[in-house]
mmCIF file of C-alpha atoms and ligand atoms in Angstrom:
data_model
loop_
_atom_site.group_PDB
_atom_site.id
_atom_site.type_symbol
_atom_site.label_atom_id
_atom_site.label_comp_id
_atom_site.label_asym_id
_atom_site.label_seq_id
_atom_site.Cartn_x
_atom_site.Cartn_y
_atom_site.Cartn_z
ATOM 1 C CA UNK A 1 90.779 -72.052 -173.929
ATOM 2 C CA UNK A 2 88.743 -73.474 -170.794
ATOM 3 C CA UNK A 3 88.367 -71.324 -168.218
ATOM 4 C CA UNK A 4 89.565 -72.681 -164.421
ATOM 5 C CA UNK A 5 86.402 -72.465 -162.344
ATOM 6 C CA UNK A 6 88.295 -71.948 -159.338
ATOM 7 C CA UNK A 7 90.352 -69.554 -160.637
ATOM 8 C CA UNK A 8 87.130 -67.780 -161.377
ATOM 9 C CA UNK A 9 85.908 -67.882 -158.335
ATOM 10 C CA UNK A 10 88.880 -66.891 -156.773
ATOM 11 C CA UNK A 11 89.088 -64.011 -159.053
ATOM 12 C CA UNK A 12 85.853 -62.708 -158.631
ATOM 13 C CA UNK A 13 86.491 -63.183 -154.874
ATOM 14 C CA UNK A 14 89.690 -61.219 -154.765
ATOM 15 C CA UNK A 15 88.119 -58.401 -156.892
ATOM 16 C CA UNK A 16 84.658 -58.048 -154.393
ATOM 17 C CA UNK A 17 87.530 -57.681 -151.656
ATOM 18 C CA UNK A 18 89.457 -54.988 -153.282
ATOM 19 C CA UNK A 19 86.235 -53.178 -154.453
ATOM 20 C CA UNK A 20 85.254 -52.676 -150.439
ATOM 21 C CA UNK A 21 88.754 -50.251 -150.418
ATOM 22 C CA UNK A 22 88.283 -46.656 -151.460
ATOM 23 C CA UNK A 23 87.673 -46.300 -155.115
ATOM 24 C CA UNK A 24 91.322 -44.307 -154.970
ATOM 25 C CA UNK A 25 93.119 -47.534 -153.081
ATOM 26 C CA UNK A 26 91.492 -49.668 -155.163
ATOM 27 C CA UNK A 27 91.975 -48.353 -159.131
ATOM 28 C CA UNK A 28 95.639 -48.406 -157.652
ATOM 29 C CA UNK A 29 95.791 -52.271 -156.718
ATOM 30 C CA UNK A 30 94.110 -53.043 -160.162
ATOM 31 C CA UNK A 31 96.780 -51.328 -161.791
ATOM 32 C CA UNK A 32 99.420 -53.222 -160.511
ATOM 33 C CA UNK A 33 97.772 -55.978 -161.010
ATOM 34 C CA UNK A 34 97.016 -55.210 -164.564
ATOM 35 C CA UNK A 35 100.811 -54.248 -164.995
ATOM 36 C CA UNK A 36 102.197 -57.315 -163.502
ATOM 37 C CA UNK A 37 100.216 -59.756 -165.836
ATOM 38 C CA UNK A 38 101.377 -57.705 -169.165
ATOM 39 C CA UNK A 39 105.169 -58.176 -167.656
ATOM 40 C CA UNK A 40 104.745 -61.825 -167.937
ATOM 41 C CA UNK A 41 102.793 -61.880 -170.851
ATOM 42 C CA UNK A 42 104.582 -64.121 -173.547
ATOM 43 C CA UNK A 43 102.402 -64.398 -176.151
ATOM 44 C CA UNK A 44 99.891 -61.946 -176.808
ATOM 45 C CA UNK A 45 102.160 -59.754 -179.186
ATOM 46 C CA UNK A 46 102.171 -62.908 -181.564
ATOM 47 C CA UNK A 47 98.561 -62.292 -181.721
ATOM 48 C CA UNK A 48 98.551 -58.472 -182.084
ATOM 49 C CA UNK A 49 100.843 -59.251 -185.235
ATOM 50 C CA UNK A 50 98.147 -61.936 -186.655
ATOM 51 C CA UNK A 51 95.094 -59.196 -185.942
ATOM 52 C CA UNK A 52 97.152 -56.280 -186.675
ATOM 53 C CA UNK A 53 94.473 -55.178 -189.528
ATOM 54 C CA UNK A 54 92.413 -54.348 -186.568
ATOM 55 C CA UNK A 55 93.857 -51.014 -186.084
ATOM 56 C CA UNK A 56 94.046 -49.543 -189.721
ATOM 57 C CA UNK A 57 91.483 -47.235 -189.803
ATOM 58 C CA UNK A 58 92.824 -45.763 -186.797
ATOM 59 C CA UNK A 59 96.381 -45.264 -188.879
ATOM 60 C CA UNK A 60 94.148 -44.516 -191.872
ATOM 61 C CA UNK A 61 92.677 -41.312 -189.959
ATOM 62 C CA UNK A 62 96.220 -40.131 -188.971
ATOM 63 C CA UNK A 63 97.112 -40.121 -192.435
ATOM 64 C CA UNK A 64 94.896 -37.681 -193.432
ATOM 65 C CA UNK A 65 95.148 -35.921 -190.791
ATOM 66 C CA UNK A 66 98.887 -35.631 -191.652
ATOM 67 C CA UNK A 67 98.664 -35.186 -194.931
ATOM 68 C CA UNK A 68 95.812 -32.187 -194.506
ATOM 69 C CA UNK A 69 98.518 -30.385 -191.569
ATOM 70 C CA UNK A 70 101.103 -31.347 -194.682
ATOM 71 C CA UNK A 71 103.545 -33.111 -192.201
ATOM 72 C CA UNK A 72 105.233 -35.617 -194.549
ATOM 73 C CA UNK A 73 107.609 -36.905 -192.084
ATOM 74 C CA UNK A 74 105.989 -37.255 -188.739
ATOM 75 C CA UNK A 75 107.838 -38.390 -185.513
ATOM 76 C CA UNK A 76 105.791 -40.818 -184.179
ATOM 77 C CA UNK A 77 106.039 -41.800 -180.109
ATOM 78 C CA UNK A 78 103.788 -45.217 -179.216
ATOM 79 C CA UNK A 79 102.939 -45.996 -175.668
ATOM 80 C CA UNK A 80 101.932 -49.657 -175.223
ATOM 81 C CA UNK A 81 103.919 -51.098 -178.577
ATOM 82 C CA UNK A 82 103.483 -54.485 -177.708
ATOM 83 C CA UNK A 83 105.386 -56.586 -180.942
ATOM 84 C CA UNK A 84 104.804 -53.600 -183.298
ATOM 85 C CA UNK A 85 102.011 -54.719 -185.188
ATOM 86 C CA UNK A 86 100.721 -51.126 -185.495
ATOM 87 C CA UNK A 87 103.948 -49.833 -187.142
ATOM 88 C CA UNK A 88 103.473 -52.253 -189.639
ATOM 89 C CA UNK A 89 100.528 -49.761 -190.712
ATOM 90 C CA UNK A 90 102.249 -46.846 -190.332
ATOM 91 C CA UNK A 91 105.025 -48.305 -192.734
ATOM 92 C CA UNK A 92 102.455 -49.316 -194.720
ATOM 93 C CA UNK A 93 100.585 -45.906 -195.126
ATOM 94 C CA UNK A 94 102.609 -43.244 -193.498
ATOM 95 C CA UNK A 95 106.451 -44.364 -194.870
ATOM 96 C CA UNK A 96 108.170 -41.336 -194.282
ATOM 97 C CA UNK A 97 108.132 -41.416 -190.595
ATOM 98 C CA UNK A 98 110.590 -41.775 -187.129
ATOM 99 C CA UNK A 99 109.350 -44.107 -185.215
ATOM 100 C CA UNK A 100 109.902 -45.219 -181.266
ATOM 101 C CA UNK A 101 107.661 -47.416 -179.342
ATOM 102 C CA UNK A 102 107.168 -48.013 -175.741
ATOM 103 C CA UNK A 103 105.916 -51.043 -173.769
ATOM 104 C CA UNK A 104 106.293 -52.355 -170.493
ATOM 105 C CA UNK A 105 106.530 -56.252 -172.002
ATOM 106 C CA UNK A 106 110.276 -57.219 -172.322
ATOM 107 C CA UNK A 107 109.466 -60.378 -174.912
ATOM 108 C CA UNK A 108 107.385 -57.469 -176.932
ATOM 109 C CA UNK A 109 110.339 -54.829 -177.353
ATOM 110 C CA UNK A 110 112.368 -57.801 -178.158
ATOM 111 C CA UNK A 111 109.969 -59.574 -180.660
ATOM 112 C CA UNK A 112 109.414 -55.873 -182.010
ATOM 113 C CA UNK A 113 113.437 -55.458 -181.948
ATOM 114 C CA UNK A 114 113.965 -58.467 -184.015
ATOM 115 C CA UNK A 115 111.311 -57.197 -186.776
ATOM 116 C CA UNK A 116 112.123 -53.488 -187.094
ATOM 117 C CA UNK A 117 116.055 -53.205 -186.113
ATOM 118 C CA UNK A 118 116.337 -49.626 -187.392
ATOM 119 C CA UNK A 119 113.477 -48.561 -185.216
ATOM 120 C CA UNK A 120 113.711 -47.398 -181.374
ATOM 121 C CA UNK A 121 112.252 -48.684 -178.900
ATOM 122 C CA UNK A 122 112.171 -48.632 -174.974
ATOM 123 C CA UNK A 123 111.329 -51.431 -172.283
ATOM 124 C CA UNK A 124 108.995 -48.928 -170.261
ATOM 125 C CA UNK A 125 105.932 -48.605 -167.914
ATOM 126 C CA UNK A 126 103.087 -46.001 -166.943
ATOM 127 C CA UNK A 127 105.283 -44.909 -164.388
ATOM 128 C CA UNK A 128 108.768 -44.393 -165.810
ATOM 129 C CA UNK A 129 107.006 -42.774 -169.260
ATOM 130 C CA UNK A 130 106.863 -39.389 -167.624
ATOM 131 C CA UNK A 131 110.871 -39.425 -166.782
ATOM 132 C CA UNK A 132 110.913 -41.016 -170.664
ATOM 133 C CA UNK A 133 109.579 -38.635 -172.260
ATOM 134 C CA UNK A 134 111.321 -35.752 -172.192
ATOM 135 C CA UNK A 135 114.690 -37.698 -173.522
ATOM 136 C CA UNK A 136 112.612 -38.316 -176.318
ATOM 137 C CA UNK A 137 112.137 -34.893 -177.685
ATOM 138 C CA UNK A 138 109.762 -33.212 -179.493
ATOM 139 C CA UNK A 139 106.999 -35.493 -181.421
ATOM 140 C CA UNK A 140 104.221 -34.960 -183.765
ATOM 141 C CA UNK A 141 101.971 -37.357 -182.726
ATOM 142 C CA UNK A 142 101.906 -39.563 -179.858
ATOM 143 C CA UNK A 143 100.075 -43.051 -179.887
ATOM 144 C CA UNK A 144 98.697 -44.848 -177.511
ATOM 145 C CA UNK A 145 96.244 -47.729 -178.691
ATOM 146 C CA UNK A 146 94.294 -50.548 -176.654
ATOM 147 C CA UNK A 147 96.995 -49.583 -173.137
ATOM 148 C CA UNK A 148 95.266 -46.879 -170.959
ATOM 149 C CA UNK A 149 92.257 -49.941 -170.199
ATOM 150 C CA UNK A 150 94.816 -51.353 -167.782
ATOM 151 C CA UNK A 151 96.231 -48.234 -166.188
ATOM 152 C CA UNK A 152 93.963 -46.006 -163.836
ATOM 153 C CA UNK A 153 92.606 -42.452 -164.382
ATOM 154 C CA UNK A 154 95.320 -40.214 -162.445
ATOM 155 C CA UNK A 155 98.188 -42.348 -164.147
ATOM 156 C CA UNK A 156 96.692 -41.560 -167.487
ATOM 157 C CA UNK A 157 95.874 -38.075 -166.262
ATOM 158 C CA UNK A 158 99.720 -37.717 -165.723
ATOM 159 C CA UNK A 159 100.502 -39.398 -169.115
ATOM 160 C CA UNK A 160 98.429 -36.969 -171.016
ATOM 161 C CA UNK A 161 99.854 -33.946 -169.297
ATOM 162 C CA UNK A 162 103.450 -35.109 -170.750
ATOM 163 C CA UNK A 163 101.810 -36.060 -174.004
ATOM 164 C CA UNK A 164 100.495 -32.352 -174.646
ATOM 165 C CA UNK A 165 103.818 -31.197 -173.814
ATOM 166 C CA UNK A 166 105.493 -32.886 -176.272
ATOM 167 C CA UNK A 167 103.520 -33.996 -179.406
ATOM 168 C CA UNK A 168 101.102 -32.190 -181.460
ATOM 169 C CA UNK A 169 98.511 -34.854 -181.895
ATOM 170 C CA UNK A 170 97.526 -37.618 -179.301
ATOM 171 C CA UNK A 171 95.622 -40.284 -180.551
ATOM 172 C CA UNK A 172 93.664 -43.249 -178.631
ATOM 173 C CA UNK A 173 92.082 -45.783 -179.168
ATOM 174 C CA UNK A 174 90.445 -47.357 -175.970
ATOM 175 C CA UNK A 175 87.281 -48.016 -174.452
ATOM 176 C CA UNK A 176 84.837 -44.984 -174.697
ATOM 177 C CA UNK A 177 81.742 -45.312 -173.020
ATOM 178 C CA UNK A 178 82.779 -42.964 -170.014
ATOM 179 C CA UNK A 179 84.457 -40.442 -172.779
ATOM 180 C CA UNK A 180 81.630 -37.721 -171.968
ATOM 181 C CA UNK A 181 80.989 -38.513 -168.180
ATOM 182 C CA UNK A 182 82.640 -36.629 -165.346
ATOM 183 C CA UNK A 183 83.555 -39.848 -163.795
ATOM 184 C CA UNK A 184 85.209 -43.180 -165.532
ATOM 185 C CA UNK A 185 84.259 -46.649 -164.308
ATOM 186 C CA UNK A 186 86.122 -49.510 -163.377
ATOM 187 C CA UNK A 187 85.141 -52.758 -164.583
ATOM 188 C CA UNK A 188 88.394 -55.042 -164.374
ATOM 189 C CA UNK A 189 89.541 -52.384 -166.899
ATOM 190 C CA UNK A 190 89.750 -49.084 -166.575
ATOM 191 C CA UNK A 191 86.894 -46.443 -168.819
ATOM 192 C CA UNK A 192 88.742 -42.827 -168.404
ATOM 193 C CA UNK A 193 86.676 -39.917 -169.035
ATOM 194 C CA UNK A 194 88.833 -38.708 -171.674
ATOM 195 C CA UNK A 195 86.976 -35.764 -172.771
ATOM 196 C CA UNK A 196 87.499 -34.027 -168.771
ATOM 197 C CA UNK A 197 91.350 -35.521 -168.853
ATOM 198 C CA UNK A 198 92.047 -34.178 -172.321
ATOM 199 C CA UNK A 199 91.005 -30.600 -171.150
ATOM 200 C CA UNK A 200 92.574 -30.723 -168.014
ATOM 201 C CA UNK A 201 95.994 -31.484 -169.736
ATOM 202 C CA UNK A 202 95.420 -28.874 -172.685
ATOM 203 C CA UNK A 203 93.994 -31.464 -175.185
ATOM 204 C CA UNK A 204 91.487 -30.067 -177.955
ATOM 205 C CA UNK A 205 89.567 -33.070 -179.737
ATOM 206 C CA UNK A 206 89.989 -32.818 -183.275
ATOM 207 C CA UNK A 207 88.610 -36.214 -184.531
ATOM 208 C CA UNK A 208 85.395 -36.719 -181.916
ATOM 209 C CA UNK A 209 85.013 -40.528 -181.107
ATOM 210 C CA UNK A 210 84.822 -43.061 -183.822
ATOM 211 C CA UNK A 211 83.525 -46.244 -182.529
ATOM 212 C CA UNK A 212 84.896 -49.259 -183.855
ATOM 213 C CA UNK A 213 82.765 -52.064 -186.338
ATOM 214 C CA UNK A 214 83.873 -54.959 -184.334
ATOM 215 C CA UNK A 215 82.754 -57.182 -181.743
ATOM 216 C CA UNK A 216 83.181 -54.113 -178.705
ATOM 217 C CA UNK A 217 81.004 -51.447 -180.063
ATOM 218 C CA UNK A 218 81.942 -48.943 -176.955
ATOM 219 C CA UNK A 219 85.237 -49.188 -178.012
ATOM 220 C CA UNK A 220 87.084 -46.359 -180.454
ATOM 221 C CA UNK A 221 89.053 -44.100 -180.787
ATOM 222 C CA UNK A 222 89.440 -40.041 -180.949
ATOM 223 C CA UNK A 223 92.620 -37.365 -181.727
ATOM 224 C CA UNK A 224 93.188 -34.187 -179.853
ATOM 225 C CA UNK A 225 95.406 -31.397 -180.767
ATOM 226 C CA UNK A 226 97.830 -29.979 -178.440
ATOM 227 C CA UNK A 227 97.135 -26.673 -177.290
ATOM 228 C CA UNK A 228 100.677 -26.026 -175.454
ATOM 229 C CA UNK A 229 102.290 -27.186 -178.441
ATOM 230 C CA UNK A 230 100.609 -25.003 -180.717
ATOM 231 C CA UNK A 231 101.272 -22.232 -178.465
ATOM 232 C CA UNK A 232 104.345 -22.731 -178.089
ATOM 233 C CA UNK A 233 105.067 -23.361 -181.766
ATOM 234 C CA UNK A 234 103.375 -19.849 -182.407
ATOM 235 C CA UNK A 235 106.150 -18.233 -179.851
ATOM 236 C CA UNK A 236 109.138 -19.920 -181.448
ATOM 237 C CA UNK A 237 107.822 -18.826 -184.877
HETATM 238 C C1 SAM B 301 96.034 -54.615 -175.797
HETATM 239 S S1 SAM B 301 97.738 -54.497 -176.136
HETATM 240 C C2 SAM B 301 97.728 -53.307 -177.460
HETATM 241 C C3 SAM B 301 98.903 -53.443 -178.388
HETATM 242 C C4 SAM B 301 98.909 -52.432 -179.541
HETATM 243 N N1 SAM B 301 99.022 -51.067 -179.046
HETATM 244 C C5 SAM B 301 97.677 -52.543 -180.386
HETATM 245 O O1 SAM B 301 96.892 -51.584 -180.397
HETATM 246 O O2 SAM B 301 97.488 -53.547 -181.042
HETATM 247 C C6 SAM B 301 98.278 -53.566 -174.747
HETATM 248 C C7 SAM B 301 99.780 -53.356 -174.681
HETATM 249 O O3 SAM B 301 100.026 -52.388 -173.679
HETATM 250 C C8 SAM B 301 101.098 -52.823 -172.863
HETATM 251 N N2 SAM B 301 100.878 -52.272 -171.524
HETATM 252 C C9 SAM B 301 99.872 -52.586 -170.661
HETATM 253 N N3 SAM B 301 99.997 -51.872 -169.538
HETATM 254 C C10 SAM B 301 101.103 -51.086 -169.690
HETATM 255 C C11 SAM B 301 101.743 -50.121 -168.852
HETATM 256 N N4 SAM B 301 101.282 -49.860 -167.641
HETATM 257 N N5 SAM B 301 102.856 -49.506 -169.323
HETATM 258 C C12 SAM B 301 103.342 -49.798 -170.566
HETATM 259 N N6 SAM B 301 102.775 -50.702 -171.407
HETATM 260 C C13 SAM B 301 101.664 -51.335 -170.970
HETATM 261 C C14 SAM B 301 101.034 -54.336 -172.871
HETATM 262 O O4 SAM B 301 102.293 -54.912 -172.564
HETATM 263 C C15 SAM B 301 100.561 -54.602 -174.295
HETATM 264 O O5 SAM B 301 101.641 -54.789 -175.155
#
């Protein structure tokens, strides 16, 4: 598709205006922005389902990671669904499962709806996951592929604090080039320094950054271990 040079312009306009703001005042306005364009997205889970293969060895890793912590039947939260291409992979190669996705997109939970009836999931954004969550119970692994790019750092801060409380594993994919720096960047998308936010919300990396093949070589993703779960888990035992 062409590109509008206007619209360009207008766009790069907009964004040297916001960038003036504090860096605080100004993550915040690209978030919105970011979350207003995926609730009138209409089409892009119809191309997640075509390029679905895309995220297998990312389900191929949580595999054997569940089959070395011999959890045959993992409960499996997804933040940032979209259509459901990616439980197509975990049907695929993890088919004992329960399943429930999560995606701010109304045409996505529907289209996703429509494919996978017997699965759950929830019309939901960045900032109604946290009151989510804790309906949801206890998970083993919570997913969150290709979303936190569009949502900035304290947001996904918050998000991984609630993850750790509830799953065992947390597993992104996303763009990684901050992933050891105290600071992310933001470029029109968000680059969280994960490594920081995974400590701060009691995250232990497990699987250290595996950066993908294709096109976006700073891209990848990485699996931390809850450590409130786990102690937890060793005071119920
Ligand atoms: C790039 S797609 C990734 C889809 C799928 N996870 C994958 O890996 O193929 C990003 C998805 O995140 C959703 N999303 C973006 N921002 C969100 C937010 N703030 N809250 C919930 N979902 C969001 C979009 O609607 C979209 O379906």
């Amino acid at each position: 598709m062409q590109n509008n040079p206007l619209k360009t312009i207008k766009q790069i306009t907009r964004r040297a205006i916001v960038r003036t703001l504090p860096k605080d005042m100004s993550d915040f306005i690209f978030s919105m922005k970011h979350r207003t364009t995926w609730r009138k997205d209409n089409h892009s889970h119809l191309e997640y389902q075509e390029q679905y293969l895309g995220r297998e060895p990312v389900i191929l890793e949580l595999k054997k990671l569940m089959n070395d912590i011999h959890c045959d039947s993992p409960k499996i939260l997804e933040f940032g669904c979209s259509g459901a291409n990616v439980l197509r992979l975990i049907k695929k190669h993890i088919p004992h499962h329960t399943y429930c996705g999560v995606d701010l997109n109304e045409n996505a939970i529907d289209f996703a709806r429509k494919q996978f009836p017997n699965d759950t999931f929830y019309v939901c954004d960045d900032i109604g996951l946290p009151k989510l969550i804790p309906q949801l119970g206890r998970q083993d692994v919570f997913l969150a592929l290709g979303v936190f790019y569009y949502i900035n750092s304290p947001k996904v801060q918050e998000i991984l604090i609630n993850a750790a409380q509830i799953a065992d594993y947390v597993v992104i994919l996303d763009e990684l080039s901050c992933f050891n720096l105290p600071s992310g960047k933001n470029e029109g998308l968000f680059f969280h320094s994960f490594s920081a936010m995974c400590r701060k919300a009691g995250l232990e990396i497990v699987v250290e950054p595996v950066f993908s093949n294709g096109p976006r070589k700073t891209e990848g993703y990485f699996i931390a271990r809850s450590s409130a779960r786990a102690a937890s888990a060793n005071v119920s035992d």
